[in-house]
Coordinates of C-alpha atoms in Angstrom, one line a residue:
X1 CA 96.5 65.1 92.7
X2 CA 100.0 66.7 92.2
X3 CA 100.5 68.3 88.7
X4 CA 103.5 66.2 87.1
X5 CA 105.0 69.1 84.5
X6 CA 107.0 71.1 86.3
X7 CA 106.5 75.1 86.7
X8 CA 110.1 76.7 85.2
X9 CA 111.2 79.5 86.7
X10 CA 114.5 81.7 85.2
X11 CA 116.7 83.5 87.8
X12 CA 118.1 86.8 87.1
X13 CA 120.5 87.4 89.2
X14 CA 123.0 84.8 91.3
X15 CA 124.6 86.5 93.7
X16 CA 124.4 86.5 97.4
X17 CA 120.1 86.0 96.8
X18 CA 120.0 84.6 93.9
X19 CA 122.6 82.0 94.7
X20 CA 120.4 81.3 97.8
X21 CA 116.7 81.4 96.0
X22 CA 118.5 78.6 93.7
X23 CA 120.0 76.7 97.0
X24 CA 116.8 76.5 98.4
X25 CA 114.7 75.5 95.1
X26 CA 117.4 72.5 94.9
X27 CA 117.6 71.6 98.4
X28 CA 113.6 72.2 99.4
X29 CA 112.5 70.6 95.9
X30 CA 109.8 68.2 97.5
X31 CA 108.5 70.6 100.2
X32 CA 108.0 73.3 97.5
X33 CA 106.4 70.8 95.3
X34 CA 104.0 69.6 98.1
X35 CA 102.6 72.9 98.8
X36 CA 102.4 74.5 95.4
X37 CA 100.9 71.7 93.8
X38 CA 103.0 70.7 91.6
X39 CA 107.0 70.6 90.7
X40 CA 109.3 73.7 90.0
X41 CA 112.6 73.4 87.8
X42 CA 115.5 76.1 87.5
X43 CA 115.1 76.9 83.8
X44 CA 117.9 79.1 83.5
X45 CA 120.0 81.3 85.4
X46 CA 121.1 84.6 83.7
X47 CA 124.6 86.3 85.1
X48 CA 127.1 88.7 84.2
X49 CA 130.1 86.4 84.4
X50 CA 129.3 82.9 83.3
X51 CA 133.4 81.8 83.7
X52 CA 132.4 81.9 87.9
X53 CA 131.6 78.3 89.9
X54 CA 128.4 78.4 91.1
X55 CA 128.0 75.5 93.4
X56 CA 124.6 73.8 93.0
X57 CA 123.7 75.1 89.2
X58 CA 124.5 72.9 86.1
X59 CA 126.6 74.5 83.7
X60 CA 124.0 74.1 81.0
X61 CA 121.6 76.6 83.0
X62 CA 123.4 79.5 82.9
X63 CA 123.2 82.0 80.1
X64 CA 124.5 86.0 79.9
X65 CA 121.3 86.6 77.5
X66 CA 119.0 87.2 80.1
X67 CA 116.5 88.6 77.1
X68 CA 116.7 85.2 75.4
X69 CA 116.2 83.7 78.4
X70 CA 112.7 85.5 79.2
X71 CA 111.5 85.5 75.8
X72 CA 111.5 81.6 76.0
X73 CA 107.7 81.7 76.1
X74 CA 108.0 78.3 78.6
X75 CA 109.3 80.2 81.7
X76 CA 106.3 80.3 83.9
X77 CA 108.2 82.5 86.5
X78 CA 111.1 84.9 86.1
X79 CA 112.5 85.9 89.8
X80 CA 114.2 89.4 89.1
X81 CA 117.0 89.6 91.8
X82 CA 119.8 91.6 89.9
X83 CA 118.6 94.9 91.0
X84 CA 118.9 98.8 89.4
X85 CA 116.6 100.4 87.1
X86 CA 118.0 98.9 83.4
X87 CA 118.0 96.0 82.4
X88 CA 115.7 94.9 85.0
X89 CA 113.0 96.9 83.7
X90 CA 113.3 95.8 80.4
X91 CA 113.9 92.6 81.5
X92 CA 110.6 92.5 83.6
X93 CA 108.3 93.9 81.1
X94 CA 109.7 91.5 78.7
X95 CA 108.8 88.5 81.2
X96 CA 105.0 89.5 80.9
X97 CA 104.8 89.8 77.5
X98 CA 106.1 86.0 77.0
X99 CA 103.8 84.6 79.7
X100 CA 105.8 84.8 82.7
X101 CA 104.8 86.4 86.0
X102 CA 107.6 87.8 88.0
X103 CA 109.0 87.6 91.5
X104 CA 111.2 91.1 92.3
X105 CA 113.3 92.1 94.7
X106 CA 114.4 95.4 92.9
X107 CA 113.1 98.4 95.9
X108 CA 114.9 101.1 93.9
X109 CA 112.9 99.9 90.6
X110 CA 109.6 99.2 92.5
X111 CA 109.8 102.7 94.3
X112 CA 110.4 104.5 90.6
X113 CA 108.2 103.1 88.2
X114 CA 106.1 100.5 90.2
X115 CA 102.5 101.8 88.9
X116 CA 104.0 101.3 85.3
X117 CA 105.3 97.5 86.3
X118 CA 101.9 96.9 87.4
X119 CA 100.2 98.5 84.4
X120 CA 102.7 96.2 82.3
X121 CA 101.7 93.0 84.2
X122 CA 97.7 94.0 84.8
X123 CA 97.8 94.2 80.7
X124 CA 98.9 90.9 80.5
X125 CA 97.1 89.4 83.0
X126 CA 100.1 88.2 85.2
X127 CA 101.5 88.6 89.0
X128 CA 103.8 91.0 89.9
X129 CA 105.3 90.0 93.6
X130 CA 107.9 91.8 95.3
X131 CA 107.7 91.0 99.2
X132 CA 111.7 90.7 99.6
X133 CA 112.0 94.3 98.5
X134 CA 111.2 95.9 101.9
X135 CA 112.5 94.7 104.9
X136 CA 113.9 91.2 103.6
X137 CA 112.8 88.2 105.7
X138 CA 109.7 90.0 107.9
X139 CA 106.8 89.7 105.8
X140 CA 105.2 92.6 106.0
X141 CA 104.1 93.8 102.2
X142 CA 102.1 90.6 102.0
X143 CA 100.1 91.5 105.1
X144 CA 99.8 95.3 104.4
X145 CA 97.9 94.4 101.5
X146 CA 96.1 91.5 102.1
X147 CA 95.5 90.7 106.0
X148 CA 94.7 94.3 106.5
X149 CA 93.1 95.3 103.6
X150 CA 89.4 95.5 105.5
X151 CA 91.1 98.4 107.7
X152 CA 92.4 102.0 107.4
X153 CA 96.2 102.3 107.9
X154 CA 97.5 105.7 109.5
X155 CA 101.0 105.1 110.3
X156 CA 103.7 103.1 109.0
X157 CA 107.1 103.6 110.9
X158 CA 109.8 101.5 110.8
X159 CA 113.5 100.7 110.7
X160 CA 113.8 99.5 107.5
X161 CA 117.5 99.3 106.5
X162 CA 119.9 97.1 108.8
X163 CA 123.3 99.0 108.0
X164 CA 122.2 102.3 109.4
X165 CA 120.6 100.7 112.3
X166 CA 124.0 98.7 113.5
X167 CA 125.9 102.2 113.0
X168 CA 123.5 104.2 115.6
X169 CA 123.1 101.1 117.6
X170 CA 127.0 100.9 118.4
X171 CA 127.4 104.9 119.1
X172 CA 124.1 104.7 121.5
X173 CA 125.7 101.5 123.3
X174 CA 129.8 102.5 123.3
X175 CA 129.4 106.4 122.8
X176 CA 131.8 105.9 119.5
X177 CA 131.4 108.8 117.1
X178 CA 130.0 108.1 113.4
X179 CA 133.1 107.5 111.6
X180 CA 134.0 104.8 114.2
X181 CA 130.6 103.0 113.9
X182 CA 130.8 102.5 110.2
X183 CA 134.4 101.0 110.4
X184 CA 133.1 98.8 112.5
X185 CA 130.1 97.9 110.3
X186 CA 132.3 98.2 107.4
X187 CA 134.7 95.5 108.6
X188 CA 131.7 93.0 110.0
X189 CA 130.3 93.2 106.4
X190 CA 127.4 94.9 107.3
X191 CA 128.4 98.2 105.4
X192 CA 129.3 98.3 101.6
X193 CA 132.7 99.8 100.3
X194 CA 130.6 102.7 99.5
X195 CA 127.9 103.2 102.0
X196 CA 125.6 106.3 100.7
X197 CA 122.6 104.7 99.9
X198 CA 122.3 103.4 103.4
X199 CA 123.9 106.2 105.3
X200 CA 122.3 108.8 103.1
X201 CA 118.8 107.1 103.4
X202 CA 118.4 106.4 99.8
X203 CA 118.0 102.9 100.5
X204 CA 115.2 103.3 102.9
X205 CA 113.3 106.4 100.7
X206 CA 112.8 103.6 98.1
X207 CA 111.2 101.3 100.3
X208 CA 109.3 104.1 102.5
X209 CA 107.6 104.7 98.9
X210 CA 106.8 101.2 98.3
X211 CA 105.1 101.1 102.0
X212 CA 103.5 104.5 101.1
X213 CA 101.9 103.0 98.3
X214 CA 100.6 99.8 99.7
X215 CA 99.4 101.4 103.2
X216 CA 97.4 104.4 101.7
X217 CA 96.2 102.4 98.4
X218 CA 97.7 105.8 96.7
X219 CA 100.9 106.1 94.2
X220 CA 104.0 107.2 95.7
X221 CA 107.3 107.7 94.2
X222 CA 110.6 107.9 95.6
X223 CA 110.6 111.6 94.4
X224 CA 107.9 112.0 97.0
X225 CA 109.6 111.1 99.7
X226 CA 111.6 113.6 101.6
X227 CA 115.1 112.2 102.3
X228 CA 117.6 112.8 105.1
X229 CA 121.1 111.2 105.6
X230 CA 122.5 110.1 109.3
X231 CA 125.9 111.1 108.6
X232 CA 125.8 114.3 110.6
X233 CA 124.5 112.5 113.8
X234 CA 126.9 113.4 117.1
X235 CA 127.5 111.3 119.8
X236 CA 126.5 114.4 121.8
X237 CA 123.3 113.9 120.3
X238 CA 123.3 111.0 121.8
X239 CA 123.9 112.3 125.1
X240 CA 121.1 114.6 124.7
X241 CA 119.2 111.7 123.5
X242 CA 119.7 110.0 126.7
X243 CA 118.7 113.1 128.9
X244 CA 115.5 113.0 127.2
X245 CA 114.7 109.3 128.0
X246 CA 115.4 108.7 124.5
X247 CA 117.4 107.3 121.6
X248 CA 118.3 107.7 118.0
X249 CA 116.9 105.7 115.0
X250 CA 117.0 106.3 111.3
X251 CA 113.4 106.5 110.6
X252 CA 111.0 105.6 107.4
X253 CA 107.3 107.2 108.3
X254 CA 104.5 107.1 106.2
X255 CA 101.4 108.6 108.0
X256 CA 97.8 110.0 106.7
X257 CA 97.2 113.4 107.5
X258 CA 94.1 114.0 110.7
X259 CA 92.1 114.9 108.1
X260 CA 92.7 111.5 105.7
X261 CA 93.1 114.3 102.8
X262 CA 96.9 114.0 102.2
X263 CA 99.8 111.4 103.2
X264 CA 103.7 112.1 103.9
X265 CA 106.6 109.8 103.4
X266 CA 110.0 110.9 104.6
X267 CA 113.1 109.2 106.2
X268 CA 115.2 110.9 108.5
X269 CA 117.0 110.5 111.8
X270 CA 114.8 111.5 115.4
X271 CA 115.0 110.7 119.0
X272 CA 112.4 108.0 119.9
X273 CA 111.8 107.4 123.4
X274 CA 113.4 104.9 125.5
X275 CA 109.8 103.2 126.1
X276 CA 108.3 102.9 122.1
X277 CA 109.2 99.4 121.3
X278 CA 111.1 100.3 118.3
X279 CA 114.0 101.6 120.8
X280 CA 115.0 98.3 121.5
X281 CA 115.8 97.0 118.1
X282 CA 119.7 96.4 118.4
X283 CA 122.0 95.5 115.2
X284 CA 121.5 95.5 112.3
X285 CA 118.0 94.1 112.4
X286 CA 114.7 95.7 110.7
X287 CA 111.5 96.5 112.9
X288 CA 108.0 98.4 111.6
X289 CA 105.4 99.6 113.3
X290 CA 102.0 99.9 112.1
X291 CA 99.3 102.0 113.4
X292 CA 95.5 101.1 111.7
X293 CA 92.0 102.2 112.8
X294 CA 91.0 98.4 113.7
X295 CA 93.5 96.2 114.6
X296 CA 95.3 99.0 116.7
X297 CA 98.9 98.8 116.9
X298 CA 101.2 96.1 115.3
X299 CA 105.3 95.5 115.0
X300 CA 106.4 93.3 112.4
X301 CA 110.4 92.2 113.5
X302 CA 113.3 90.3 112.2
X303 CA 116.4 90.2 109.8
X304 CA 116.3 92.9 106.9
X305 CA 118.6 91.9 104.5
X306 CA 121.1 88.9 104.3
X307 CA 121.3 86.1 101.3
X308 CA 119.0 83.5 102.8
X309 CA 116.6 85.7 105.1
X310 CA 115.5 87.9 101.5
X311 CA 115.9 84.4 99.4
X312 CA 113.0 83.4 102.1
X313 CA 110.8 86.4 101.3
X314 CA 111.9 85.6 97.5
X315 CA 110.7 81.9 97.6
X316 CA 107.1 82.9 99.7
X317 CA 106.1 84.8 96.4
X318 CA 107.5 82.2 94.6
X319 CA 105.3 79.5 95.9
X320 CA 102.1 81.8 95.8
X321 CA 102.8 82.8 92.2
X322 CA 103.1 79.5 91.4
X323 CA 100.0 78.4 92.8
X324 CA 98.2 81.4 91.1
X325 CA 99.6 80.3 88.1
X326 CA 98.1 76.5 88.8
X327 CA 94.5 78.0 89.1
X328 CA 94.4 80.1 86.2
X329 CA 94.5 83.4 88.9
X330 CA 96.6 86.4 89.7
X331 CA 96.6 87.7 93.6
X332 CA 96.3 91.1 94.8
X333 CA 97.9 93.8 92.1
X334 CA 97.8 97.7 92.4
X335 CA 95.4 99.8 94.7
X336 CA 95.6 103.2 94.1
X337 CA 92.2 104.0 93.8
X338 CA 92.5 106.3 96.8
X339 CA 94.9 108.6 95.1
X340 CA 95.7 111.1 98.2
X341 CA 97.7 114.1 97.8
X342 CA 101.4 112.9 98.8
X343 CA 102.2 116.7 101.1
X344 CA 105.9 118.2 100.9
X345 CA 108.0 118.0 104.1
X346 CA 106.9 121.3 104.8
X347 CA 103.8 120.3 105.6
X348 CA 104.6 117.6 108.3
X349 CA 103.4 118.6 112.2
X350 CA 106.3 117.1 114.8
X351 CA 108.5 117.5 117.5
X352 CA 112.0 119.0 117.6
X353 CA 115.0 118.8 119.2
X354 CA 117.1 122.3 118.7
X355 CA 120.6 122.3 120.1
X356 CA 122.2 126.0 119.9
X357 CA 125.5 127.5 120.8
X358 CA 124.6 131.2 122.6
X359 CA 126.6 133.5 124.3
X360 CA 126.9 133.3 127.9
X361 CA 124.9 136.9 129.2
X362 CA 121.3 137.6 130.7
X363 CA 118.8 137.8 127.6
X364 CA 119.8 135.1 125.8
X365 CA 117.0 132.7 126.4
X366 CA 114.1 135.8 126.5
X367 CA 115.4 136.6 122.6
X368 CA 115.7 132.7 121.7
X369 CA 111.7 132.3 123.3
X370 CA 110.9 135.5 121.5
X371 CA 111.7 133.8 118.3
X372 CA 109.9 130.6 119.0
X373 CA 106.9 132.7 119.8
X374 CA 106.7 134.7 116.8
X375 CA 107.0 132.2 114.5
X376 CA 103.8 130.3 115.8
X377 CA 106.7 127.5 117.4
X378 CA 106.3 126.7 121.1
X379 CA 108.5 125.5 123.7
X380 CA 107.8 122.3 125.6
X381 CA 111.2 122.6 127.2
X382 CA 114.4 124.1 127.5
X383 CA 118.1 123.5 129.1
X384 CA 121.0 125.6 129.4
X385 CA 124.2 125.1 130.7
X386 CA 127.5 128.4 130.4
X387 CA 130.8 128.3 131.5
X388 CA 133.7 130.8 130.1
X389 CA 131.1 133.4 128.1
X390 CA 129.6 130.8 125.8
X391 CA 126.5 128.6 126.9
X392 CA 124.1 125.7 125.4
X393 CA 120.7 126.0 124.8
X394 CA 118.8 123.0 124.4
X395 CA 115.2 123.8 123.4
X396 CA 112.4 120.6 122.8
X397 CA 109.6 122.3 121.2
X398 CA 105.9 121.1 121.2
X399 CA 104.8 119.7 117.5
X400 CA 105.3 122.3 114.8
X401 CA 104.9 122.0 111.1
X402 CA 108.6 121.3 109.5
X403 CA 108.2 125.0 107.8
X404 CA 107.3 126.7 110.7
X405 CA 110.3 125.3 112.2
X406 CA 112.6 126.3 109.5
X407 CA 111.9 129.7 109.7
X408 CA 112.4 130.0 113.6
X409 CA 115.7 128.2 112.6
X410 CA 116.1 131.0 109.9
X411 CA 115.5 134.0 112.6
X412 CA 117.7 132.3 115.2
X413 CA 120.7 132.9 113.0
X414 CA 120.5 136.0 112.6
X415 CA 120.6 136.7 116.2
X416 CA 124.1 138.3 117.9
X417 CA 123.7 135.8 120.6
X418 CA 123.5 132.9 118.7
X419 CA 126.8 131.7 117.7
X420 CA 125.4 128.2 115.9
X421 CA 122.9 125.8 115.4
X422 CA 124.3 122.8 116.8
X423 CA 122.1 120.5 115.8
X424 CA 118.5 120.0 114.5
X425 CA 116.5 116.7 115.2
X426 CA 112.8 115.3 114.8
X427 CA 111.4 113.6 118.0
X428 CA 108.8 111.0 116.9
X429 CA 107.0 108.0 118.6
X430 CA 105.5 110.0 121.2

């Protein structure tokens, strides 16, 4: 039998999600009611600027005291969807100490202080749920910590942030140069004003920590996960891309070391070939791939961002919290009882891509290998076209740890024949 008293939940946040996460509750009313058990009501919206029409929400329902709203002591669920570090903090913290479990969608707040949100809502024995913070509709949190839980996760590599994606996607398919793409993205909506957390990879860093966390049961923060921007990709990277059978992606990888001691996290730009399936996500759409001991390999694929694709992701942890809160439960909270060693970049083993400007003259490429050799690097394979005293020396090396490359780099520099690095990219998904 169906629980008459409704379940109240406050919304933080109406924007382009939250106006959606309250669309939905409206519009889906029955549905939701039928599969949680019993009825949901919009208890209160809080906003910034209450003078603003929001089609759908009474008047009476919106509030700019978003404490007030959570210290009510009737909310049963507050769904966080303004985003930043303050006052959603506050804000959520507040939420479990008046009864209320919380439904988040805040990545840069989860990737910060997540093991304190957890300790915070573990203390007063509610949910914290935040599928809609990583890769917006796909749900992929939900099963990295729940459907695979019996296995071992290795890898986690994905495209995780849509803007970046459409911007490499366009300069792979129409050879435009970088500038170009983000116009283009710009003017479709798909780019912000200001586009440095996605270009820069801050965006993704924040939710490569979050996967970090989940897939190795240890505690990542976004200060442990190496960062590296796309803005410096080339269409002649491209190019070379394309020589090599492959293309360029903005990367999120979390991996366990071979020897399950340590994990990384970093984002960055590399060549993936042509043949790993996430080459042929196009757009501005989110793809990750997950490697695991048991169930083998597995790609999770769909919209990343986007009002009603997250408001989905919002309203699944919605409906689960709900029905936790029916049976007197709480689901899955923090595991970091595995608490690896999170490595520095330095310590990451890949392939590389090295793209340098040498003089055109017999030597060149027996003082470039020399270098390569003494630093422990070697060379899977190497290109070199002159014309006019000046040449191109394209050298793909065998994996190398990131610091062993560095230093090679380092040596090249100093060589007379060497009049530039060109370019310096990771080659993953081998």
């Amino acid at each position: 039998m169906m629980r008459t008293r409704p379940l109240k939940v406050a919304l933080l946040g109406c924007g382009v999600v939250g106006s959606e996460v309250a669309r939905i509750m409206t519009t889906h009313a029955d549905d939701l009611a039928a599969r949680i058990g019993a009825p949901v009501e919009l208890a209160g919206v809080a906003v910034r600027r209450p003078s603003k029409v929001r089609e759908g929400i009474p008047a009476e329902l919106v509030t700019t005291d978003a404490t007030a709203l959570v210290k009510r002591g009737d909310i049963d669920v507050v769904v966080e969807v303004i985003g930043g570090i303050e006052p959603a903090r506050s804000l959520i913290t507040t939420a479990f100490e008046h009864g209320a479990s919380v439904v988040s969608a805040n990545k840069a707040l989860l990737a910060q202080d997540g093991a304190a949100l957890h300790a915070a809502a573990d203390e007063h024995g509610k949910d914290l749920y935040y599928e809609a913070a990583v890769a917006g509709a796909i749900p992929l949190i939900r099963p990295l910590r729940e459907s695979l839980a019996g296995d071992k996760i290795n890898r986690v590599m994905g495209i995780v942030n849509g803007t970046t994606n459409f911007i490499l996607d366009k300069m792979d398919s129409t050879g435009a140069g970088y500038q170009e793409a983000l116009d283009e993205a710009t003017a479709l909506g798909y780019a912000e004003a200001d586009p440095t957390a996605d270009v820069e990879g801050f965006d993704a860093a924040a939710k490569a920590a979050i996967l970090a966390g989940i897939a190795f049961h240890t505690r990542v923060r976004l200060d442990d996960v190496y960062r590296e921007g796309m803005t410096e990709v080339t269409a002649a990277d491209f190019r070379s891309a394309k020589e090599m059978g492959c293309t360029i992606k903005l990367l999120a990888i979390c991996e366990r070391a071979e020897d399950g001691a340590s994990v990384t996290a970093r984002v960055h730009p590399a060549m993936i070939p042509l043949t790993h399936p996430l080459a042929s996500v196009r757009g501005a759409y989110n793809a990750v791939f997950v490697e695991s001991d048991a169930a083998g390999q597995l790609m999770f694929y769909g919209p990343g961002a986007g009002g009603a694709p997250t408001a989905s992701a919002v309203l699944g942890d919605l409906v689960a919290v709900c029905r936790n809160r029916l049976s007197g439960s709480t689901g899955p909270g923090e595991s970091a009882y595995a608490a690896l060693t999170v490595s520095p970049m330095g310590d990451v083993v890949t392939r590389y891509h090295i793209s340098l400007d040498v003089a055109d003259k017999p030597g060149v490429l027996a003082q470039v290998a020399t270098v390569f050799a003494e630093h422990g690097v070697s060379i899977d394979t190497v290109r070199q076209q002159g014309k006019d005293g000046e040449a191109s020396l394209v050298v793909v090396t065998h994996r190398a740890s990131d610091a062993s490359l560095s230093g090679t780099v380092e040596a090249l520099r100093k060589l007379d024949t060497v009049r530039g690095v060109a370019s310096i990219m990771r080659v993953e998904g081998e």
